[in-house]
Short mmCIF file of C-alpha atoms in Angstrom, two decimals:
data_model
loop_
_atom_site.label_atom_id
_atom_site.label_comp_id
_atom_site.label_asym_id
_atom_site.label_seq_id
_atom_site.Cartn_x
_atom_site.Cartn_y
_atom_site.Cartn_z
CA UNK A 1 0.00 0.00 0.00
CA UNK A 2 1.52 3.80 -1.03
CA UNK A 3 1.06 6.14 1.23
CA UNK A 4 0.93 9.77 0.06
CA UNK A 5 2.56 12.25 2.69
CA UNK A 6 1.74 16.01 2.10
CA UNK A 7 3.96 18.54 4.34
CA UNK A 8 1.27 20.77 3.72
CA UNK A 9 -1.53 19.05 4.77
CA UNK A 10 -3.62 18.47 8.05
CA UNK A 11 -1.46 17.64 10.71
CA UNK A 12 -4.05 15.00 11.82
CA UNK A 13 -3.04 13.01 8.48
CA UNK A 14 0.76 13.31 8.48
CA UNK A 15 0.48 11.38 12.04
CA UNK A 16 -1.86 8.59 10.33
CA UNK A 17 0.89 8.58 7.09
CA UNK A 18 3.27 7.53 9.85
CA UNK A 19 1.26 5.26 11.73
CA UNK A 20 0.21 3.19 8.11
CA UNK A 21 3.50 3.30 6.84
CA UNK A 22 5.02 2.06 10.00
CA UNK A 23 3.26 1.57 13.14
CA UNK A 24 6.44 0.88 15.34
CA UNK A 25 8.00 4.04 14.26
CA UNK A 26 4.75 5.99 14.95
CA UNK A 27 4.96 4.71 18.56
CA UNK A 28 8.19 5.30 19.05
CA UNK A 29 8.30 9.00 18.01
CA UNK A 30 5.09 9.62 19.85
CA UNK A 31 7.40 8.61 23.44
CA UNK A 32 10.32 10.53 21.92
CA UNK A 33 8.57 13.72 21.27
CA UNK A 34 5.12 13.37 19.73
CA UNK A 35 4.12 16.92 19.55
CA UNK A 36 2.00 18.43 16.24
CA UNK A 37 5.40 20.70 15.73
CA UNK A 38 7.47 17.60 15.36
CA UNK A 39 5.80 15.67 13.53
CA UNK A 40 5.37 19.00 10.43
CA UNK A 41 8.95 19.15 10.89
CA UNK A 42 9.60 15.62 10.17
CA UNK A 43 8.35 15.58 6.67
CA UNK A 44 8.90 19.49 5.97
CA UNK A 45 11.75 19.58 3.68
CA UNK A 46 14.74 20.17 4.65
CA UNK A 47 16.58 23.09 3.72
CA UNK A 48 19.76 22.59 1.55
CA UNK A 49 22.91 23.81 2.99
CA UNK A 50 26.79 24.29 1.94
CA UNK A 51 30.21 24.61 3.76
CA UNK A 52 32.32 26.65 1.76
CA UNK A 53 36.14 25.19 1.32
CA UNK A 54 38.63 27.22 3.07
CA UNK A 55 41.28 25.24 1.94
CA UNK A 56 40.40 26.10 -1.70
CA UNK A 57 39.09 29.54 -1.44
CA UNK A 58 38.04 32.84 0.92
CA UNK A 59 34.20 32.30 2.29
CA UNK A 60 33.72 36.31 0.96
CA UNK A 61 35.19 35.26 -2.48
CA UNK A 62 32.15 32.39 -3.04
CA UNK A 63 29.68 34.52 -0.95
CA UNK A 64 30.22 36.94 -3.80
CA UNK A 65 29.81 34.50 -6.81
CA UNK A 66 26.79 32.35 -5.68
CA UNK A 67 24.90 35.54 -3.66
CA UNK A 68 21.78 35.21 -5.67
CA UNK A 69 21.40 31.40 -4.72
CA UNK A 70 22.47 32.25 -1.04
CA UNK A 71 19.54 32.14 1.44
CA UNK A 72 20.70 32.70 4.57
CA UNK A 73 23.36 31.91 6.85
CA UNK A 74 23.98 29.14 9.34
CA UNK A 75 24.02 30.45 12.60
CA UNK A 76 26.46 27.74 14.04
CA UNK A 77 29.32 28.04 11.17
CA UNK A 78 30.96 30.66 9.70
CA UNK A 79 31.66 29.08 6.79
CA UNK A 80 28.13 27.19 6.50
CA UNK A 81 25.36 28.45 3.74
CA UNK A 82 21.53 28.06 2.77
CA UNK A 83 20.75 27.98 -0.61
CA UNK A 84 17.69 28.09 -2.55
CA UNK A 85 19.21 25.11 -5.59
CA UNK A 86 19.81 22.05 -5.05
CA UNK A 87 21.29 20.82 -8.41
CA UNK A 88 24.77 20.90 -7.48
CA UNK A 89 26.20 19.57 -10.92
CA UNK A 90 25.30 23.35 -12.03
CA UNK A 91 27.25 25.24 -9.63
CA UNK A 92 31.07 25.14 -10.65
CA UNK A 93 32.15 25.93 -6.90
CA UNK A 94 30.68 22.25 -6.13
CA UNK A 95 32.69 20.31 -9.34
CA UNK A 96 36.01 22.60 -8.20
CA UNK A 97 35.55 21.42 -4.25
CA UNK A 98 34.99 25.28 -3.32
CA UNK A 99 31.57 24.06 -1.25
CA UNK A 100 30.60 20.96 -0.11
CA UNK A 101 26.75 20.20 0.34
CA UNK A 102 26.63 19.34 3.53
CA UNK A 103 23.49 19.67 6.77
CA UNK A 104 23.47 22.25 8.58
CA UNK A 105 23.34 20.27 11.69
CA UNK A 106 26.41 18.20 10.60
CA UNK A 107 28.77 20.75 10.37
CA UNK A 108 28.44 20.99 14.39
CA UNK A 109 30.98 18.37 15.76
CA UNK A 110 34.23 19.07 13.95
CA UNK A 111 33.15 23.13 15.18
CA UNK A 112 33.25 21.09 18.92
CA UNK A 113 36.63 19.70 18.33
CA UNK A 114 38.62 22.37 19.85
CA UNK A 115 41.00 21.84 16.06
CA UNK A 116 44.00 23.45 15.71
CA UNK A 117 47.35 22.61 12.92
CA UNK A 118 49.89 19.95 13.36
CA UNK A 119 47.08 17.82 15.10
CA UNK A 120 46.65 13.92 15.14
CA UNK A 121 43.10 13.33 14.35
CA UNK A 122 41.21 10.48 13.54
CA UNK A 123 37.77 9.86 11.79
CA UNK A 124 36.46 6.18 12.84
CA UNK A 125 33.72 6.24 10.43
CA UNK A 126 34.45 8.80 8.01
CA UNK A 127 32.71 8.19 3.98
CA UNK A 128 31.64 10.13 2.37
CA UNK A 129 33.57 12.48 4.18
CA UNK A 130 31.65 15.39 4.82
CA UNK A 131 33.17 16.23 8.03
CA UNK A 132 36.80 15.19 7.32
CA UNK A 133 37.31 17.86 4.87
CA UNK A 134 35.77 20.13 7.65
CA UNK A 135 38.64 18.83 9.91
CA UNK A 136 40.82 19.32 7.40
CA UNK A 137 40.17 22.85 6.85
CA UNK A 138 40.68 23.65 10.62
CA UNK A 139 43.68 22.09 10.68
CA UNK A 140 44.93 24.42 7.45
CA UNK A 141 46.10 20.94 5.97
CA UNK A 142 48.77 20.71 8.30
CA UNK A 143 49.07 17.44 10.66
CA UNK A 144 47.88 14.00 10.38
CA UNK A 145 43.79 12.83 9.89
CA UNK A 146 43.37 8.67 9.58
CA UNK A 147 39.88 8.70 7.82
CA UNK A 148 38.83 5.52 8.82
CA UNK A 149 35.70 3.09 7.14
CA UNK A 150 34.93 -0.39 7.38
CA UNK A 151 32.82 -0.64 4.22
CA UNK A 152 34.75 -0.87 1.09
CA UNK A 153 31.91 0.20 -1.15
CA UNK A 154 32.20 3.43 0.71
CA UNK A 155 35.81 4.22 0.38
CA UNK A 156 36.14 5.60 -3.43
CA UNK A 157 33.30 8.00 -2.26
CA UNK A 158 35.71 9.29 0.21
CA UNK A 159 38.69 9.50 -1.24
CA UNK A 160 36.73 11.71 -3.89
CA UNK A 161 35.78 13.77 -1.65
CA UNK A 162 39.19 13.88 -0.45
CA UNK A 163 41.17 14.99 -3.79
CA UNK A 164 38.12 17.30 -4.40
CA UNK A 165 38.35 19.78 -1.37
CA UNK A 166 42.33 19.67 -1.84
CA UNK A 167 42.90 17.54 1.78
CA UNK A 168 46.31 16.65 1.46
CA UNK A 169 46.74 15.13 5.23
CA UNK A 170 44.11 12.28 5.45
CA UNK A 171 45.63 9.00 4.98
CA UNK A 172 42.43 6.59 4.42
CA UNK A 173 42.18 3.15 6.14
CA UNK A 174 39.17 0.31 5.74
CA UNK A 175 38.99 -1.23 9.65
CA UNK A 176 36.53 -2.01 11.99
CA UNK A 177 36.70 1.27 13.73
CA UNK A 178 36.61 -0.59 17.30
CA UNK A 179 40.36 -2.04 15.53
CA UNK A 180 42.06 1.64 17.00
CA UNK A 181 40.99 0.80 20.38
CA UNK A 182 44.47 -0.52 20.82
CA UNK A 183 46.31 2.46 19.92
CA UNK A 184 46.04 3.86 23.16
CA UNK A 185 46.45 7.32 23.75
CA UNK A 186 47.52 8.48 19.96
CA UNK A 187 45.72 11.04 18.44
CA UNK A 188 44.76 14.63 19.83
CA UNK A 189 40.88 14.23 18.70
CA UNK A 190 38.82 11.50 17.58
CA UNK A 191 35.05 11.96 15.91
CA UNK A 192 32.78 8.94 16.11
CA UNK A 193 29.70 10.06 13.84
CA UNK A 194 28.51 6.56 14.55
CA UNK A 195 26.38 4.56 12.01
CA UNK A 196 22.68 4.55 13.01
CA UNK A 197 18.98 4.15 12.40
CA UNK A 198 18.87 7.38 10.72
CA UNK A 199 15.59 8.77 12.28
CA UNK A 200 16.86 11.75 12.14
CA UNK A 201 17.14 11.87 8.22
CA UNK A 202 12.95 11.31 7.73
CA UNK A 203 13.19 14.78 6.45
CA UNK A 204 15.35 14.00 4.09
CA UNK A 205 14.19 11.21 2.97
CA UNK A 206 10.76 9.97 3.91
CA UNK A 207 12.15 6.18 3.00
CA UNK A 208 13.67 6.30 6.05
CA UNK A 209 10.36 5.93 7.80
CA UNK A 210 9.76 2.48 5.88
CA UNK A 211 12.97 1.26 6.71
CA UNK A 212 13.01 1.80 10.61
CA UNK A 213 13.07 -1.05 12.80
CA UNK A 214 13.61 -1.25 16.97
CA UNK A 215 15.64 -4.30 16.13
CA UNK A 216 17.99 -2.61 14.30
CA UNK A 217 18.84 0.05 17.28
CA UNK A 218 19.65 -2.76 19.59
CA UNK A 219 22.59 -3.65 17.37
CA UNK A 220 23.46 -0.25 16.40
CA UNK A 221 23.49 0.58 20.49
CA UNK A 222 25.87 -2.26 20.87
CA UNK A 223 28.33 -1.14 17.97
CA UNK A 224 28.32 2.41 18.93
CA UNK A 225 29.64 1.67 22.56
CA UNK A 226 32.22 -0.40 21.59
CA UNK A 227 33.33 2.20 18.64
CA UNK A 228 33.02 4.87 21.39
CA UNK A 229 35.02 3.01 23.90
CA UNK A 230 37.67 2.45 20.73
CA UNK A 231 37.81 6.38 20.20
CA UNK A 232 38.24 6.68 24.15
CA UNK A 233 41.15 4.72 24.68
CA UNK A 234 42.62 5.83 21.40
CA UNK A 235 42.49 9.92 22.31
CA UNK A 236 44.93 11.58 24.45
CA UNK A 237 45.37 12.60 27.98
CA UNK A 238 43.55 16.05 27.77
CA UNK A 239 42.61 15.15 24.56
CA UNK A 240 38.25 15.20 23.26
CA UNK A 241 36.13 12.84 21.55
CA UNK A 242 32.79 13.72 19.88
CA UNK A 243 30.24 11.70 19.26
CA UNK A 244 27.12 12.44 16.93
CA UNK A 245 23.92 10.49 15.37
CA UNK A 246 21.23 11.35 13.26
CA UNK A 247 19.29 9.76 14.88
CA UNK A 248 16.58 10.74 17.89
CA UNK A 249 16.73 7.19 19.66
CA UNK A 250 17.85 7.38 23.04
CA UNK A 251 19.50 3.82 23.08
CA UNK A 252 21.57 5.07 20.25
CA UNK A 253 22.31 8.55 21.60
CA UNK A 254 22.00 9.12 25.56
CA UNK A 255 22.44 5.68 26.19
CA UNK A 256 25.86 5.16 24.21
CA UNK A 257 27.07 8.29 26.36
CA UNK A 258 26.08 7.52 29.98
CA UNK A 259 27.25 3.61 29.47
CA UNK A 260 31.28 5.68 28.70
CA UNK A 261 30.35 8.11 31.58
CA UNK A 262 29.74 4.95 33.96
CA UNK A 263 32.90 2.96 32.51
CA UNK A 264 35.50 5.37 32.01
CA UNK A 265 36.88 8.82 33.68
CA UNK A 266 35.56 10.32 30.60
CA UNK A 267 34.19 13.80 31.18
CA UNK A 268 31.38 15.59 29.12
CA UNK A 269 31.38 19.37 28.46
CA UNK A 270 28.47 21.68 27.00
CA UNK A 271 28.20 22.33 23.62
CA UNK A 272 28.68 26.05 23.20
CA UNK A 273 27.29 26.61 19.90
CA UNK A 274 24.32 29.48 18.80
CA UNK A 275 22.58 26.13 18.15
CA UNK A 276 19.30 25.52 20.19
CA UNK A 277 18.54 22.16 20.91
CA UNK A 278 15.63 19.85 23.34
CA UNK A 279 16.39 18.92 26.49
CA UNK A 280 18.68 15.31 26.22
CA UNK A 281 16.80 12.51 28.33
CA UNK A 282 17.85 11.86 31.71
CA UNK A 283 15.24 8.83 32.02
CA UNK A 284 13.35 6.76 28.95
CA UNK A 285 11.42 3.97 28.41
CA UNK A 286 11.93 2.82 32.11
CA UNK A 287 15.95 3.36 32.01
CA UNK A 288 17.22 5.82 33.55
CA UNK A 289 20.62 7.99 32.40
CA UNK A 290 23.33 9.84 33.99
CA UNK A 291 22.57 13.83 34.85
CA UNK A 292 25.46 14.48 32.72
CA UNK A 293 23.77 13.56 29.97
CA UNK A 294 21.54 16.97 29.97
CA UNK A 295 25.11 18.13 28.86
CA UNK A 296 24.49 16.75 25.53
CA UNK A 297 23.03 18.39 22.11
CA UNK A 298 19.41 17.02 20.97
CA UNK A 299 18.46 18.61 17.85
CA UNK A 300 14.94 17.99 16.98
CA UNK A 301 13.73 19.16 13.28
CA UNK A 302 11.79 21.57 15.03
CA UNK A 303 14.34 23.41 17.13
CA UNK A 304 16.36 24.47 14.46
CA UNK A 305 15.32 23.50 11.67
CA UNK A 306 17.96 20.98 10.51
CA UNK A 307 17.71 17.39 10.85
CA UNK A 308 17.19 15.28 13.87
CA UNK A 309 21.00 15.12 15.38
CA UNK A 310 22.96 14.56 18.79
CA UNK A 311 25.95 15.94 19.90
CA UNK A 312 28.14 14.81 22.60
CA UNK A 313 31.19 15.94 23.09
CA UNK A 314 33.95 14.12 25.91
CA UNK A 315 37.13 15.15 27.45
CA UNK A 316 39.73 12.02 28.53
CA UNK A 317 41.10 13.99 32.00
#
């Protein structure tokens, strides 16, 4: 059975598009959030945004050339744009590597990084590399980024991506990310942008809402400690890890932090971003979560417009 989903439409039958196309999902979101704001968010869609390149060109230089497709700015990024096109094969600063399309809300945790030259970075799940050439443009291409991936189909993407914005430092690897576990206290900042059940992406693509299933999270919970606990041991003294979803599901996002809050010294800071965010669950579903965790970023669509996306950034003392 199709089900037609009109972002326009009566708020009353974007719930019961959900709830046809799948029930479990419909449930879920209604303990996650479940108000009539969410759910218009979750199928309005989504506003296209751009990072411009500094390693390629000036931000003013490319503000300049695309400033009648430029809609706005993102408040969170100085070098992040909203444009009104989305065909990027017909903007010239895309094929050169001068912008990268890339979500708003994902240009957030390389911006929490605290990136400077010289650094040793690594990226433990890193195609199609939308945030790796954001590292690399912090770090001025100076210093060392592993761009790590354990899918092979997913590493010519990357490596694209790669020659395209001009990233001369990243040296790309294909490992089980929880593999750098053992390289204990090596690298000055670690990202885990784990893999996930993408609820957050519904606005993007409402086949995400089809695809979601509970079982899957369980599995994805369990892969994105253990890739956590990887980036932990493998950061420095002094040294932070992020970690980031799109996805709203507390076993994937709150969960995943308080279970390296309760088995490590790790300590979480505040995201201090012009970014506003929902309050991160402190108990769900009958579990109940460190306070710390009210540290964390929740982006739902409707807070800021972007897609649904969590934040967490640690410090190894």
């Amino acid at each position: 059975m199709k089900v037609f989903i009109d972002p326009d439409g009566d708020i009353e039958e974007i719930k019961e598009a959900f709830r046809l196309i799948n029930p479990e999902l419909y449930e879920r979101l209604l303990k996650i959030d479940g108000s009539d704001e969410f759910f218009r968010y979750m199928v309005k869609p989504l506003r296209v945004s751009v990072r411009v390149n500094t390693l390629k060109a000036e931000v003013d230089e490319v503000v300049e050339n695309l400033k009648e497709l430029i809609t706005g700015r993102v408040p969170w990024c100085e070098e992040g744009f909203y444009l009104s096109i989305d065909e990027f094969s017909r903007i010239p600063e895309h094929q050169l590597g001068l912008i990268f399309s890339q979500e708003a809300a994902s240009m957030i945790p390389p911006l929490v990084m605290e990136l400077e030259p010289k650094m040793t970075v690594l990226d433990i799940a890193a195609s199609p590399g939308a945030k790796t050439t954001q590292i690399a443009q912090y770090l001025q291409n100076e210093g060392c980024i592993v761009a790590n991936d354990v899918k092979h189909s997913r590493i010519n993407i990357l490596i694209s991506n790669l020659q395209r914005c001009g990233v001369l430092i990243a040296k790309v690897t294909v490992k089980d990310g929880r593999y750098f576990g053992r390289f204990r206290n090596r690298f000055d900042a670690v990202l885990v942008d784990a893999p996930c059940s993408n609820m957050g992406m519904i606005r993007k693509n409402y086949r995400n809402i089809r695809l979601w299933k509970m079982r899957d999270c369980y599995g994805l919970s369990k892969l994105q400690k253990s890739l956590l606990m990887a980036a932990y041991k493998a950061v420095k003294p002094g040294g932070v890890v992020v970690y980031s979803t799109c996805t709203l599901e507390p076993i994937e996002n709150e969960e995943v932090v308080d279970y390296i809050l309760r088995n490590t010294d790790a300590e979480i800071e505040e995201v201090n971003l012009p970014v506003k965010g929902v309050e991160p669950f402190t108990k769900f579903d009958g579990k109940e979560y460190s306070e710390e965790v009210r540290k964390c970023l929740r982006l739902h669509p409707q807070s800021s417009d972007t897609e649904g996306f969590f934040v967490a950034k640690l410090r190894k003392p």
